[in-house]
Amino acid sequence: MAELEALKTVLPDIRTLGATLVVISPQVQRTARESEHQQPLPMEHLHDRGNMVAGRYGLVFTVPEDLQAVYRGFGLDLAKANGDDSWTLPMPARFVVDRAGVIRSRDVDPDYTRRAEPSETIAVLQALAR
Amino acid sequence: MTLNEQLQAIREKSRERFPAASRAIMERAVDDLRRSGAVDRVVKVGEGAPDFRLPNAAGRSVDLAELRGRGPVILSFFRGRW
């Protein structure tokens, strides 16, 4: 969640640059708090059931069986959390898509503890705005 | 603190939190994924971003084509709040 919090801190820059942050996860969501915010944030949090969209971006992998057992030991039942029993996950990834629908930057790493800094993404948006 | 400094702190904490056997399985899964060349199958810079329509937290359907019509879009895929 550190990444989502870090991205939220640059929402004012995202707004200034005329962009929108779209966060996509397979997890079933419980609250609609963000959408009830008085001044709408330039942000959408979308639910990708079964990782269908993540699959079209080439991000999906199946959690190996030994790791499924480890997660269950931690009390994490992905089938329940995600509302599907595929035990698939997206590799965490961040893209910038321009107005024509072309991907202008891509950050992806199989190690889910490695992420690009939000400032790198803001720099991409600034270059697009020039 | 930058995001990567925070992530580094989380990695160090997880070394204390999880038993060595579990950590070995977690690390091997990441290594296997890296060696499988999974990243090569991810859509690339210069390619078209596949359009989609998904529900937001309020249950309203959101369309990528509509959003990007208004300006650039940052797409952030993540695993969930756990």
Short mmCIF file of C-alpha atoms in Angstrom, two decimals:
data_model
loop_
_atom_site.label_atom_id
_atom_site.label_comp_id
_atom_site.label_asym_id
_atom_site.label_seq_id
_atom_site.Cartn_x
_atom_site.Cartn_y
_atom_site.Cartn_z
CA MET A 1 0.00 0.00 0.00
CA ALA A 2 3.04 2.22 0.32
CA GLU A 3 2.86 2.84 -3.43
CA LEU A 4 -0.79 3.93 -3.40
CA GLU A 5 -0.11 6.33 -0.52
CA ALA A 6 2.93 7.72 -2.35
CA LEU A 7 0.87 8.25 -5.52
CA LYS A 8 -1.83 10.03 -3.52
CA THR A 9 0.74 12.60 -2.37
CA VAL A 10 1.33 13.65 -6.00
CA LEU A 11 -2.39 13.95 -6.87
CA PRO A 12 -2.14 17.78 -6.92
CA ASP A 13 0.59 17.52 -9.60
CA ILE A 14 -1.49 14.95 -11.50
CA ARG A 15 -4.44 17.33 -11.45
CA THR A 16 -2.32 20.31 -12.59
CA LEU A 17 -1.04 18.25 -15.51
CA GLY A 18 -4.60 17.39 -16.56
CA ALA A 19 -4.10 13.69 -15.91
CA THR A 20 -6.04 11.00 -14.04
CA LEU A 21 -4.70 8.26 -11.75
CA VAL A 22 -6.42 4.92 -12.30
CA VAL A 23 -5.68 2.24 -9.73
CA ILE A 24 -6.66 -1.32 -10.68
CA SER A 25 -6.71 -4.34 -8.40
CA PRO A 26 -8.43 -7.73 -8.37
CA GLN A 27 -9.49 -7.35 -4.77
CA VAL A 28 -13.16 -7.04 -3.87
CA GLN A 29 -13.76 -3.55 -2.52
CA ARG A 30 -15.82 -2.75 0.50
CA THR A 31 -16.05 1.04 0.70
CA ALA A 32 -16.89 3.85 -1.68
CA ARG A 33 -15.25 6.50 0.49
CA GLU A 34 -13.03 7.92 -2.25
CA SER A 35 -15.95 8.64 -4.57
CA GLU A 36 -17.87 10.40 -1.80
CA HIS A 37 -15.07 12.91 -1.36
CA GLN A 38 -16.46 16.43 -1.63
CA GLN A 39 -13.99 17.74 -4.18
CA PRO A 40 -13.57 14.85 -6.62
CA LEU A 41 -10.00 13.55 -6.75
CA PRO A 42 -8.39 12.96 -10.18
CA MET A 43 -8.38 9.29 -9.23
CA GLU A 44 -10.40 6.15 -9.90
CA HIS A 45 -10.05 2.85 -8.06
CA LEU A 46 -11.28 0.02 -10.29
CA HIS A 47 -12.09 -3.59 -9.56
CA ASP A 48 -10.63 -6.07 -12.05
CA ARG A 49 -12.41 -9.30 -11.16
CA GLY A 50 -10.40 -12.35 -12.13
CA ASN A 51 -7.57 -10.11 -13.40
CA MET A 52 -9.21 -10.00 -16.83
CA VAL A 53 -7.83 -6.56 -17.77
CA ALA A 54 -4.44 -7.21 -16.16
CA GLY A 55 -4.29 -10.29 -18.40
CA ARG A 56 -4.72 -8.19 -21.53
CA TYR A 57 -1.78 -6.07 -20.37
CA GLY A 58 0.30 -9.26 -19.97
CA LEU A 59 0.65 -8.92 -16.21
CA VAL A 60 -1.01 -12.03 -14.81
CA PHE A 61 0.72 -15.00 -13.21
CA THR A 62 -0.57 -17.93 -11.16
CA VAL A 63 0.66 -18.11 -7.58
CA PRO A 64 2.68 -21.36 -7.30
CA GLU A 65 1.22 -24.02 -5.02
CA ASP A 66 3.94 -23.81 -2.36
CA LEU A 67 3.40 -20.05 -2.13
CA GLN A 68 -0.39 -20.54 -1.94
CA ALA A 69 0.27 -22.69 1.16
CA VAL A 70 2.46 -19.93 2.67
CA TYR A 71 -0.23 -17.31 2.05
CA ARG A 72 -2.90 -19.55 3.57
CA GLY A 73 -0.62 -19.94 6.61
CA PHE A 74 -0.68 -16.14 6.96
CA GLY A 75 -4.48 -16.25 6.89
CA LEU A 76 -4.63 -14.87 3.36
CA ASP A 77 -7.17 -16.66 1.19
CA LEU A 78 -6.81 -15.08 -2.24
CA ALA A 79 -9.88 -16.88 -3.54
CA LYS A 80 -11.94 -15.13 -0.89
CA ALA A 81 -10.14 -11.74 -1.09
CA ASN A 82 -10.47 -11.59 -4.88
CA GLY A 83 -13.83 -13.29 -5.28
CA ASP A 84 -12.44 -15.84 -7.76
CA ASP A 85 -10.59 -19.08 -7.20
CA SER A 86 -7.90 -18.70 -9.87
CA TRP A 87 -5.09 -17.76 -7.42
CA THR A 88 -3.78 -15.39 -10.06
CA LEU A 89 -2.22 -12.00 -9.37
CA PRO A 90 -1.02 -9.11 -11.50
CA MET A 91 2.65 -8.19 -11.46
CA PRO A 92 2.53 -4.68 -10.02
CA ALA A 93 2.95 -2.23 -12.90
CA ARG A 94 2.54 1.44 -13.73
CA PHE A 95 1.88 2.84 -17.21
CA VAL A 96 1.34 6.31 -18.62
CA VAL A 97 -1.20 6.27 -21.49
CA ASP A 98 -1.48 9.37 -23.67
CA ARG A 99 -4.66 10.79 -25.15
CA ALA A 100 -4.26 8.71 -28.31
CA GLY A 101 -4.10 5.53 -26.23
CA VAL A 102 -0.36 4.95 -26.73
CA ILE A 103 1.74 3.69 -23.80
CA ARG A 104 4.37 6.34 -23.05
CA SER A 105 6.03 4.79 -20.01
CA ARG A 106 6.07 1.40 -18.34
CA ASP A 107 7.39 0.30 -14.97
CA VAL A 108 7.03 -3.38 -14.12
CA ASP A 109 9.05 -5.75 -11.96
CA PRO A 110 8.37 -9.37 -10.93
CA ASP A 111 9.59 -8.34 -7.46
CA TYR A 112 6.51 -6.73 -5.91
CA THR A 113 8.71 -4.75 -3.51
CA ARG A 114 10.30 -2.77 -6.39
CA ARG A 115 8.36 0.23 -7.71
CA ALA A 116 9.15 3.37 -9.65
CA GLU A 117 9.10 6.63 -7.73
CA PRO A 118 5.98 8.76 -8.32
CA SER A 119 8.33 11.63 -9.32
CA GLU A 120 9.48 9.58 -12.36
CA THR A 121 5.87 9.27 -13.51
CA ILE A 122 5.25 12.99 -12.97
CA ALA A 123 8.31 13.70 -15.15
CA VAL A 124 6.73 11.64 -17.96
CA LEU A 125 3.50 13.65 -17.67
CA GLN A 126 5.47 16.92 -17.73
CA ALA A 127 7.26 15.85 -20.91
CA LEU A 128 3.88 15.00 -22.51
CA ALA A 129 2.50 18.41 -21.58
CA ARG A 130 5.34 20.24 -23.32
CA MET B 1 11.26 9.32 2.76
CA THR B 2 11.04 8.21 -0.88
CA LEU B 3 8.82 5.31 -1.88
CA ASN B 4 11.87 3.09 -2.38
CA GLU B 5 13.22 3.92 1.07
CA GLN B 6 9.84 2.91 2.50
CA LEU B 7 9.86 -0.31 0.49
CA GLN B 8 13.38 -1.07 1.71
CA ALA B 9 12.14 -0.67 5.32
CA ILE B 10 9.22 -3.02 4.57
CA ARG B 11 11.62 -5.62 3.12
CA GLU B 12 13.78 -5.46 6.26
CA LYS B 13 10.76 -5.82 8.51
CA SER B 14 9.49 -8.83 6.57
CA ARG B 15 12.86 -10.51 7.13
CA GLU B 16 12.09 -10.43 10.88
CA ARG B 17 8.41 -11.19 10.52
CA PHE B 18 8.36 -14.28 8.31
CA PRO B 19 10.01 -17.64 9.02
CA ALA B 20 13.03 -18.43 6.84
CA ALA B 21 11.25 -21.33 5.09
CA SER B 22 8.35 -19.08 4.05
CA ARG B 23 10.72 -16.36 2.90
CA ALA B 24 12.63 -18.84 0.74
CA ILE B 25 9.40 -19.86 -1.00
CA MET B 26 8.40 -16.21 -1.51
CA GLU B 27 11.80 -15.30 -2.94
CA ARG B 28 11.92 -18.33 -5.22
CA ALA B 29 8.51 -17.44 -6.66
CA VAL B 30 9.84 -13.98 -7.59
CA ASP B 31 13.04 -15.47 -9.09
CA ASP B 32 11.05 -18.03 -11.11
CA LEU B 33 8.77 -15.31 -12.42
CA ARG B 34 11.79 -13.22 -13.44
CA ARG B 35 13.49 -16.16 -15.18
CA SER B 36 10.27 -17.10 -17.01
CA GLY B 37 10.56 -13.90 -19.03
CA ALA B 38 7.10 -12.80 -17.89
CA VAL B 39 8.09 -9.13 -18.23
CA ASP B 40 8.73 -9.64 -21.98
CA ARG B 41 5.03 -10.45 -22.43
CA VAL B 42 3.85 -7.18 -20.86
CA VAL B 43 2.58 -4.48 -23.25
CA LYS B 44 5.40 -2.14 -24.22
CA VAL B 45 6.10 1.57 -24.64
CA GLY B 46 4.85 2.68 -28.06
CA GLU B 47 2.12 0.02 -28.19
CA GLY B 48 -1.59 0.73 -27.79
CA ALA B 49 -2.99 0.39 -24.28
CA PRO B 50 -5.83 -2.16 -24.42
CA ASP B 51 -9.10 -0.34 -23.76
CA PHE B 52 -11.33 -1.57 -20.95
CA ARG B 53 -14.39 -0.77 -18.90
CA LEU B 54 -14.38 -1.64 -15.18
CA PRO B 55 -16.50 -0.73 -12.14
CA ASN B 56 -15.18 1.81 -9.63
CA ALA B 57 -15.65 1.70 -5.86
CA ALA B 58 -19.11 3.25 -6.20
CA GLY B 59 -20.16 0.60 -8.73
CA ARG B 60 -20.08 3.01 -11.68
CA SER B 61 -18.55 1.76 -14.92
CA VAL B 62 -15.36 3.59 -15.97
CA ASP B 63 -14.06 3.53 -19.53
CA LEU B 64 -10.34 4.02 -20.30
CA ALA B 65 -11.08 5.57 -23.72
CA GLU B 66 -13.32 8.17 -22.08
CA LEU B 67 -10.75 9.04 -19.38
CA ARG B 68 -7.85 9.41 -21.79
CA GLY B 69 -10.00 11.60 -24.00
CA ARG B 70 -9.68 14.19 -21.22
CA GLY B 71 -5.93 13.87 -20.67
CA PRO B 72 -3.14 11.38 -19.97
CA VAL B 73 -3.90 8.45 -17.66
CA ILE B 74 -1.62 6.80 -15.12
CA LEU B 75 -2.58 3.13 -14.85
CA SER B 76 -1.40 1.48 -11.65
CA PHE B 77 -1.99 -2.26 -11.32
CA PHE B 78 -1.58 -3.65 -7.83
CA ARG B 79 -2.35 -6.82 -5.98
CA GLY B 80 -4.62 -5.59 -3.19
CA ARG B 81 -4.69 -4.27 0.32
CA TRP B 82 -2.98 -7.12 2.13
#
